[in-house]
JSON list of C-alpha atoms in Angstrom, two decimals:
[
{"chain": "A", "resi": 762, "resn": "UNK", "atom": "CA", "xyz": [132.58, -35.07, 3.61]},
{"chain": "A", "resi": 763, "resn": "UNK", "atom": "CA", "xyz": [132.33, -32.70, 0.64]},
{"chain": "A", "resi": 764, "resn": "UNK", "atom": "CA", "xyz": [129.63, -30.70, 2.42]},
{"chain": "A", "resi": 765, "resn": "UNK", "atom": "CA", "xyz": [131.88, -30.28, 5.46]},
{"chain": "A", "resi": 766, "resn": "UNK", "atom": "CA", "xyz": [134.75, -29.07, 3.30]},
{"chain": "A", "resi": 767, "resn": "UNK", "atom": "CA", "xyz": [132.54, -26.62, 1.40]},
{"chain": "A", "resi": 768, "resn": "UNK", "atom": "CA", "xyz": [131.00, -25.33, 4.62]},
{"chain": "A", "resi": 769, "resn": "UNK", "atom": "CA", "xyz": [134.40, -24.91, 6.28]},
{"chain": "A", "resi": 770, "resn": "UNK", "atom": "CA", "xyz": [135.73, -22.98, 3.29]},
{"chain": "A", "resi": 771, "resn": "UNK", "atom": "CA", "xyz": [132.66, -20.75, 3.28]},
{"chain": "A", "resi": 772, "resn": "UNK", "atom": "CA", "xyz": [132.80, -19.95, 6.98]},
{"chain": "A", "resi": 773, "resn": "UNK", "atom": "CA", "xyz": [136.50, -19.50, 7.70]},
{"chain": "A", "resi": 774, "resn": "UNK", "atom": "CA", "xyz": [136.84, -16.65, 10.23]},
{"chain": "A", "resi": 775, "resn": "UNK", "atom": "CA", "xyz": [136.96, -13.29, 8.51]},
{"chain": "A", "resi": 776, "resn": "UNK", "atom": "CA", "xyz": [140.09, -12.29, 10.46]},
{"chain": "A", "resi": 777, "resn": "UNK", "atom": "CA", "xyz": [142.13, -14.82, 8.47]},
{"chain": "A", "resi": 778, "resn": "UNK", "atom": "CA", "xyz": [141.46, -12.80, 5.31]},
{"chain": "A", "resi": 779, "resn": "UNK", "atom": "CA", "xyz": [141.93, -9.38, 6.90]},
{"chain": "A", "resi": 780, "resn": "UNK", "atom": "CA", "xyz": [145.70, -9.03, 6.39]},
{"chain": "A", "resi": 781, "resn": "UNK", "atom": "CA", "xyz": [145.60, -9.89, 2.69]},
{"chain": "A", "resi": 782, "resn": "UNK", "atom": "CA", "xyz": [142.51, -7.96, 1.69]},
{"chain": "A", "resi": 783, "resn": "UNK", "atom": "CA", "xyz": [142.36, -4.27, 0.95]},
{"chain": "A", "resi": 784, "resn": "UNK", "atom": "CA", "xyz": [139.37, -2.45, 2.38]},
{"chain": "A", "resi": 785, "resn": "UNK", "atom": "CA", "xyz": [136.54, -1.37, 0.11]},
{"chain": "A", "resi": 786, "resn": "UNK", "atom": "CA", "xyz": [135.77, 1.15, 2.86]},
{"chain": "A", "resi": 787, "resn": "UNK", "atom": "CA", "xyz": [137.56, 1.83, 6.15]},
{"chain": "A", "resi": 788, "resn": "UNK", "atom": "CA", "xyz": [136.27, 3.84, 9.08]},
{"chain": "A", "resi": 789, "resn": "UNK", "atom": "CA", "xyz": [137.50, 4.63, 12.59]},
{"chain": "A", "resi": 790, "resn": "UNK", "atom": "CA", "xyz": [136.58, 2.23, 15.40]},
{"chain": "A", "resi": 791, "resn": "UNK", "atom": "CA", "xyz": [135.07, 4.09, 18.34]},
{"chain": "A", "resi": 792, "resn": "UNK", "atom": "CA", "xyz": [134.92, 1.13, 20.73]},
{"chain": "A", "resi": 793, "resn": "UNK", "atom": "CA", "xyz": [131.13, 0.78, 20.47]},
{"chain": "A", "resi": 794, "resn": "UNK", "atom": "CA", "xyz": [129.47, -2.58, 19.79]},
{"chain": "A", "resi": 795, "resn": "UNK", "atom": "CA", "xyz": [127.66, -3.45, 17.64]},
{"chain": "A", "resi": 796, "resn": "UNK", "atom": "CA", "xyz": [129.69, -1.52, 15.09]},
{"chain": "A", "resi": 797, "resn": "UNK", "atom": "CA", "xyz": [126.96, -1.24, 12.45]},
{"chain": "A", "resi": 798, "resn": "UNK", "atom": "CA", "xyz": [123.77, -2.62, 10.98]},
{"chain": "A", "resi": 799, "resn": "UNK", "atom": "CA", "xyz": [122.13, -3.97, 7.86]},
{"chain": "A", "resi": 800, "resn": "UNK", "atom": "CA", "xyz": [120.13, -1.41, 5.91]},
{"chain": "A", "resi": 801, "resn": "UNK", "atom": "CA", "xyz": [117.92, -3.06, 3.31]},
{"chain": "A", "resi": 802, "resn": "UNK", "atom": "CA", "xyz": [117.89, -6.78, 2.61]},
{"chain": "A", "resi": 803, "resn": "UNK", "atom": "CA", "xyz": [116.27, -8.20, -0.53]},
{"chain": "A", "resi": 804, "resn": "UNK", "atom": "CA", "xyz": [116.17, -11.81, -1.74]},
{"chain": "A", "resi": 805, "resn": "UNK", "atom": "CA", "xyz": [118.89, -14.39, -1.01]},
{"chain": "A", "resi": 806, "resn": "UNK", "atom": "CA", "xyz": [120.98, -12.91, 1.82]},
{"chain": "A", "resi": 807, "resn": "UNK", "atom": "CA", "xyz": [122.52, -14.73, 4.79]},
{"chain": "A", "resi": 808, "resn": "UNK", "atom": "CA", "xyz": [124.70, -13.45, 7.59]},
{"chain": "A", "resi": 809, "resn": "UNK", "atom": "CA", "xyz": [127.48, -15.36, 9.32]},
{"chain": "A", "resi": 810, "resn": "UNK", "atom": "CA", "xyz": [128.58, -14.25, 12.78]},
{"chain": "A", "resi": 811, "resn": "UNK", "atom": "CA", "xyz": [130.33, -15.72, 15.79]},
{"chain": "A", "resi": 812, "resn": "UNK", "atom": "CA", "xyz": [127.04, -17.23, 17.01]},
{"chain": "A", "resi": 813, "resn": "UNK", "atom": "CA", "xyz": [126.34, -18.94, 13.66]},
{"chain": "A", "resi": 814, "resn": "UNK", "atom": "CA", "xyz": [124.61, -18.09, 10.43]},
{"chain": "A", "resi": 815, "resn": "UNK", "atom": "CA", "xyz": [121.06, -17.42, 9.34]},
{"chain": "A", "resi": 816, "resn": "UNK", "atom": "CA", "xyz": [118.85, -15.24, 7.17]},
{"chain": "A", "resi": 817, "resn": "UNK", "atom": "CA", "xyz": [119.80, -11.57, 7.20]},
{"chain": "A", "resi": 818, "resn": "UNK", "atom": "CA", "xyz": [117.19, -9.04, 8.34]},
{"chain": "A", "resi": 819, "resn": "UNK", "atom": "CA", "xyz": [117.06, -5.27, 7.90]},
{"chain": "A", "resi": 820, "resn": "UNK", "atom": "CA", "xyz": [118.28, -3.59, 11.07]},
{"chain": "A", "resi": 821, "resn": "UNK", "atom": "CA", "xyz": [120.34, -6.64, 12.10]},
{"chain": "A", "resi": 822, "resn": "UNK", "atom": "CA", "xyz": [123.49, -5.87, 14.11]},
{"chain": "A", "resi": 823, "resn": "UNK", "atom": "CA", "xyz": [126.96, -6.22, 12.60]},
{"chain": "A", "resi": 824, "resn": "UNK", "atom": "CA", "xyz": [130.23, -6.69, 14.47]},
{"chain": "A", "resi": 825, "resn": "UNK", "atom": "CA", "xyz": [133.82, -7.71, 13.76]},
{"chain": "A", "resi": 826, "resn": "UNK", "atom": "CA", "xyz": [133.80, -11.08, 12.03]},
{"chain": "A", "resi": 827, "resn": "UNK", "atom": "CA", "xyz": [130.39, -10.58, 10.44]},
{"chain": "A", "resi": 828, "resn": "UNK", "atom": "CA", "xyz": [130.03, -11.78, 6.87]},
{"chain": "A", "resi": 829, "resn": "UNK", "atom": "CA", "xyz": [127.08, -10.89, 4.65]},
{"chain": "A", "resi": 830, "resn": "UNK", "atom": "CA", "xyz": [126.62, -13.31, 1.74]},
{"chain": "A", "resi": 831, "resn": "UNK", "atom": "CA", "xyz": [124.32, -12.26, -1.10]},
{"chain": "A", "resi": 832, "resn": "UNK", "atom": "CA", "xyz": [123.08, -14.87, -3.58]},
{"chain": "A", "resi": 833, "resn": "UNK", "atom": "CA", "xyz": [122.22, -14.52, -7.26]},
{"chain": "A", "resi": 834, "resn": "UNK", "atom": "CA", "xyz": [118.79, -13.02, -6.57]},
{"chain": "A", "resi": 835, "resn": "UNK", "atom": "CA", "xyz": [119.61, -10.71, -3.68]},
{"chain": "A", "resi": 836, "resn": "UNK", "atom": "CA", "xyz": [121.02, -7.40, -2.54]},
{"chain": "A", "resi": 837, "resn": "UNK", "atom": "CA", "xyz": [121.77, -5.70, 0.76]},
{"chain": "A", "resi": 838, "resn": "UNK", "atom": "CA", "xyz": [123.15, -2.50, 2.20]},
{"chain": "A", "resi": 839, "resn": "UNK", "atom": "CA", "xyz": [125.17, -1.91, 5.37]},
{"chain": "A", "resi": 840, "resn": "UNK", "atom": "CA", "xyz": [125.98, 1.08, 7.54]},
{"chain": "A", "resi": 841, "resn": "UNK", "atom": "CA", "xyz": [129.15, 0.87, 9.62]},
{"chain": "A", "resi": 842, "resn": "UNK", "atom": "CA", "xyz": [130.62, 4.10, 10.97]},
{"chain": "A", "resi": 843, "resn": "UNK", "atom": "CA", "xyz": [131.19, 6.40, 8.00]},
{"chain": "A", "resi": 844, "resn": "UNK", "atom": "CA", "xyz": [130.77, 3.56, 5.49]},
{"chain": "A", "resi": 845, "resn": "UNK", "atom": "CA", "xyz": [127.46, 3.05, 3.69]},
{"chain": "A", "resi": 846, "resn": "UNK", "atom": "CA", "xyz": [127.91, 0.20, 1.22]},
{"chain": "A", "resi": 847, "resn": "UNK", "atom": "CA", "xyz": [125.69, -1.71, -1.17]},
{"chain": "A", "resi": 848, "resn": "UNK", "atom": "CA", "xyz": [126.34, -5.44, -1.46]},
{"chain": "A", "resi": 849, "resn": "UNK", "atom": "CA", "xyz": [125.16, -6.59, -4.90]},
{"chain": "A", "resi": 850, "resn": "UNK", "atom": "CA", "xyz": [124.08, -10.04, -6.09]},
{"chain": "A", "resi": 851, "resn": "UNK", "atom": "CA", "xyz": [126.75, -12.78, -5.99]},
{"chain": "A", "resi": 852, "resn": "UNK", "atom": "CA", "xyz": [128.90, -10.85, -3.51]},
{"chain": "A", "resi": 853, "resn": "UNK", "atom": "CA", "xyz": [130.22, -11.18, 0.03]},
{"chain": "A", "resi": 854, "resn": "UNK", "atom": "CA", "xyz": [130.94, -8.45, 2.56]},
{"chain": "A", "resi": 855, "resn": "UNK", "atom": "CA", "xyz": [133.53, -9.19, 5.26]},
{"chain": "A", "resi": 856, "resn": "UNK", "atom": "CA", "xyz": [134.00, -6.97, 8.32]},
{"chain": "A", "resi": 857, "resn": "UNK", "atom": "CA", "xyz": [137.34, -7.05, 10.13]},
{"chain": "A", "resi": 858, "resn": "UNK", "atom": "CA", "xyz": [139.54, -4.89, 12.33]},
{"chain": "A", "resi": 859, "resn": "UNK", "atom": "CA", "xyz": [142.80, -3.56, 10.94]},
{"chain": "A", "resi": 860, "resn": "UNK", "atom": "CA", "xyz": [144.72, -1.71, 13.65]},
{"chain": "A", "resi": 861, "resn": "UNK", "atom": "CA", "xyz": [142.23, 0.82, 15.04]},
{"chain": "A", "resi": 862, "resn": "UNK", "atom": "CA", "xyz": [139.98, 0.86, 11.99]},
{"chain": "A", "resi": 863, "resn": "UNK", "atom": "CA", "xyz": [136.97, -1.10, 10.79]},
{"chain": "A", "resi": 864, "resn": "UNK", "atom": "CA", "xyz": [137.64, -2.65, 7.38]},
{"chain": "A", "resi": 865, "resn": "UNK", "atom": "CA", "xyz": [134.71, -3.51, 5.12]},
{"chain": "A", "resi": 866, "resn": "UNK", "atom": "CA", "xyz": [135.62, -5.58, 2.08]},
{"chain": "A", "resi": 867, "resn": "UNK", "atom": "CA", "xyz": [133.16, -6.43, -0.70]},
{"chain": "A", "resi": 868, "resn": "UNK", "atom": "CA", "xyz": [134.18, -9.43, -2.81]},
{"chain": "A", "resi": 869, "resn": "UNK", "atom": "CA", "xyz": [132.24, -10.67, -5.79]},
{"chain": "A", "resi": 870, "resn": "UNK", "atom": "CA", "xyz": [131.67, -10.52, -9.51]},
{"chain": "A", "resi": 871, "resn": "UNK", "atom": "CA", "xyz": [130.89, -6.79, -9.66]},
{"chain": "A", "resi": 872, "resn": "UNK", "atom": "CA", "xyz": [133.82, -5.79, -7.42]},
{"chain": "A", "resi": 873, "resn": "UNK", "atom": "CA", "xyz": [136.20, -7.98, -9.43]},
{"chain": "A", "resi": 874, "resn": "UNK", "atom": "CA", "xyz": [134.95, -6.48, -12.69]},
{"chain": "A", "resi": 875, "resn": "UNK", "atom": "CA", "xyz": [135.59, -2.96, -11.36]},
{"chain": "A", "resi": 876, "resn": "UNK", "atom": "CA", "xyz": [139.13, -3.69, -10.21]},
{"chain": "A", "resi": 877, "resn": "UNK", "atom": "CA", "xyz": [140.65, -5.85, -12.95]},
{"chain": "A", "resi": 878, "resn": "UNK", "atom": "CA", "xyz": [138.19, -5.83, -15.89]},
{"chain": "A", "resi": 879, "resn": "UNK", "atom": "CA", "xyz": [138.16, -9.63, -16.12]},
{"chain": "A", "resi": 880, "resn": "UNK", "atom": "CA", "xyz": [135.27, -12.08, -16.20]},
{"chain": "A", "resi": 881, "resn": "UNK", "atom": "CA", "xyz": [136.28, -13.80, -12.95]},
{"chain": "A", "resi": 882, "resn": "UNK", "atom": "CA", "xyz": [133.29, -14.36, -10.69]},
{"chain": "A", "resi": 883, "resn": "UNK", "atom": "CA", "xyz": [133.23, -15.25, -7.02]},
{"chain": "A", "resi": 884, "resn": "UNK", "atom": "CA", "xyz": [131.79, -18.67, -6.27]},
{"chain": "A", "resi": 885, "resn": "UNK", "atom": "CA", "xyz": [131.64, -18.05, -2.51]},
{"chain": "A", "resi": 886, "resn": "UNK", "atom": "CA", "xyz": [127.83, -17.61, -2.31]},
{"chain": "A", "resi": 887, "resn": "UNK", "atom": "CA", "xyz": [127.31, -20.61, -4.58]},
{"chain": "A", "resi": 888, "resn": "UNK", "atom": "CA", "xyz": [129.68, -22.74, -2.48]},
{"chain": "A", "resi": 889, "resn": "UNK", "atom": "CA", "xyz": [128.03, -21.70, 0.77]},
{"chain": "A", "resi": 890, "resn": "UNK", "atom": "CA", "xyz": [124.46, -22.27, -0.41]},
{"chain": "A", "resi": 891, "resn": "UNK", "atom": "CA", "xyz": [125.48, -25.49, -2.20]},
{"chain": "A", "resi": 892, "resn": "UNK", "atom": "CA", "xyz": [127.32, -26.78, 0.87]},
{"chain": "A", "resi": 893, "resn": "UNK", "atom": "CA", "xyz": [124.32, -26.10, 3.06]},
{"chain": "A", "resi": 894, "resn": "UNK", "atom": "CA", "xyz": [122.01, -27.90, 0.61]},
{"chain": "A", "resi": 895, "resn": "UNK", "atom": "CA", "xyz": [124.32, -30.92, 0.29]},
{"chain": "A", "resi": 896, "resn": "UNK", "atom": "CA", "xyz": [124.75, -31.09, 4.07]},
{"chain": "A", "resi": 897, "resn": "UNK", "atom": "CA", "xyz": [121.00, -30.96, 4.64]},
{"chain": "A", "resi": 898, "resn": "UNK", "atom": "CA", "xyz": [120.49, -33.68, 2.02]},
{"chain": "A", "resi": 899, "resn": "UNK", "atom": "CA", "xyz": [123.07, -35.95, 3.63]},
{"chain": "A", "resi": 900, "resn": "UNK", "atom": "CA", "xyz": [121.55, -35.44, 7.08]},
{"chain": "A", "resi": 901, "resn": "UNK", "atom": "CA", "xyz": [118.05, -36.16, 5.78]},
{"chain": "A", "resi": 902, "resn": "UNK", "atom": "CA", "xyz": [119.20, -39.26, 3.88]},
{"chain": "A", "resi": 903, "resn": "UNK", "atom": "CA", "xyz": [121.13, -40.73, 6.80]},
{"chain": "A", "resi": 904, "resn": "UNK", "atom": "CA", "xyz": [118.67, -39.93, 9.61]},
{"chain": "A", "resi": 905, "resn": "UNK", "atom": "CA", "xyz": [117.58, -43.05, 11.50]},
{"chain": "A", "resi": 906, "resn": "UNK", "atom": "CA", "xyz": [113.95, -42.32, 12.30]},
{"chain": "A", "resi": 907, "resn": "UNK", "atom": "CA", "xyz": [113.24, -45.79, 13.76]},
{"chain": "A", "resi": 908, "resn": "UNK", "atom": "CA", "xyz": [115.92, -45.70, 16.46]},
{"chain": "A", "resi": 909, "resn": "UNK", "atom": "CA", "xyz": [115.64, -42.33, 18.17]},
{"chain": "A", "resi": 910, "resn": "UNK", "atom": "CA", "xyz": [117.68, -41.47, 21.24]},
{"chain": "A", "resi": 911, "resn": "UNK", "atom": "CA", "xyz": [114.62, -41.00, 23.47]},
{"chain": "A", "resi": 912, "resn": "UNK", "atom": "CA", "xyz": [113.26, -44.54, 22.97]}
]
């Protein structure tokens, strides 16, 4: 149950955050899809999109609703329109549409430190990776290997 809650918090659609978040970088939307791509990807980086989530790969396509989550030992860069952004360790990049613009928003410990000079750190990557690990553990522990469906 905890894993489901953590996973649902980590993968809430990006559009639900779009009205409250200011854009780290905004660029015009030209109507072309995909709207951008991942540049470099190093270490712990996953991408969440409409089709699901998985490991991020350099050159991977980005569209509205994409979320790039970078863990403690990772980094990534993205190119979307006129925006070229680095996504540092322990950060998340959300891509949304605000009117006729593409809004890229980087959230995480380094972005927070730049904006309000506090020691607040984002736990989003930790919650996502932790939720996935707990969920996998629960599935492995409760799997009934002796009574498969195909028997």
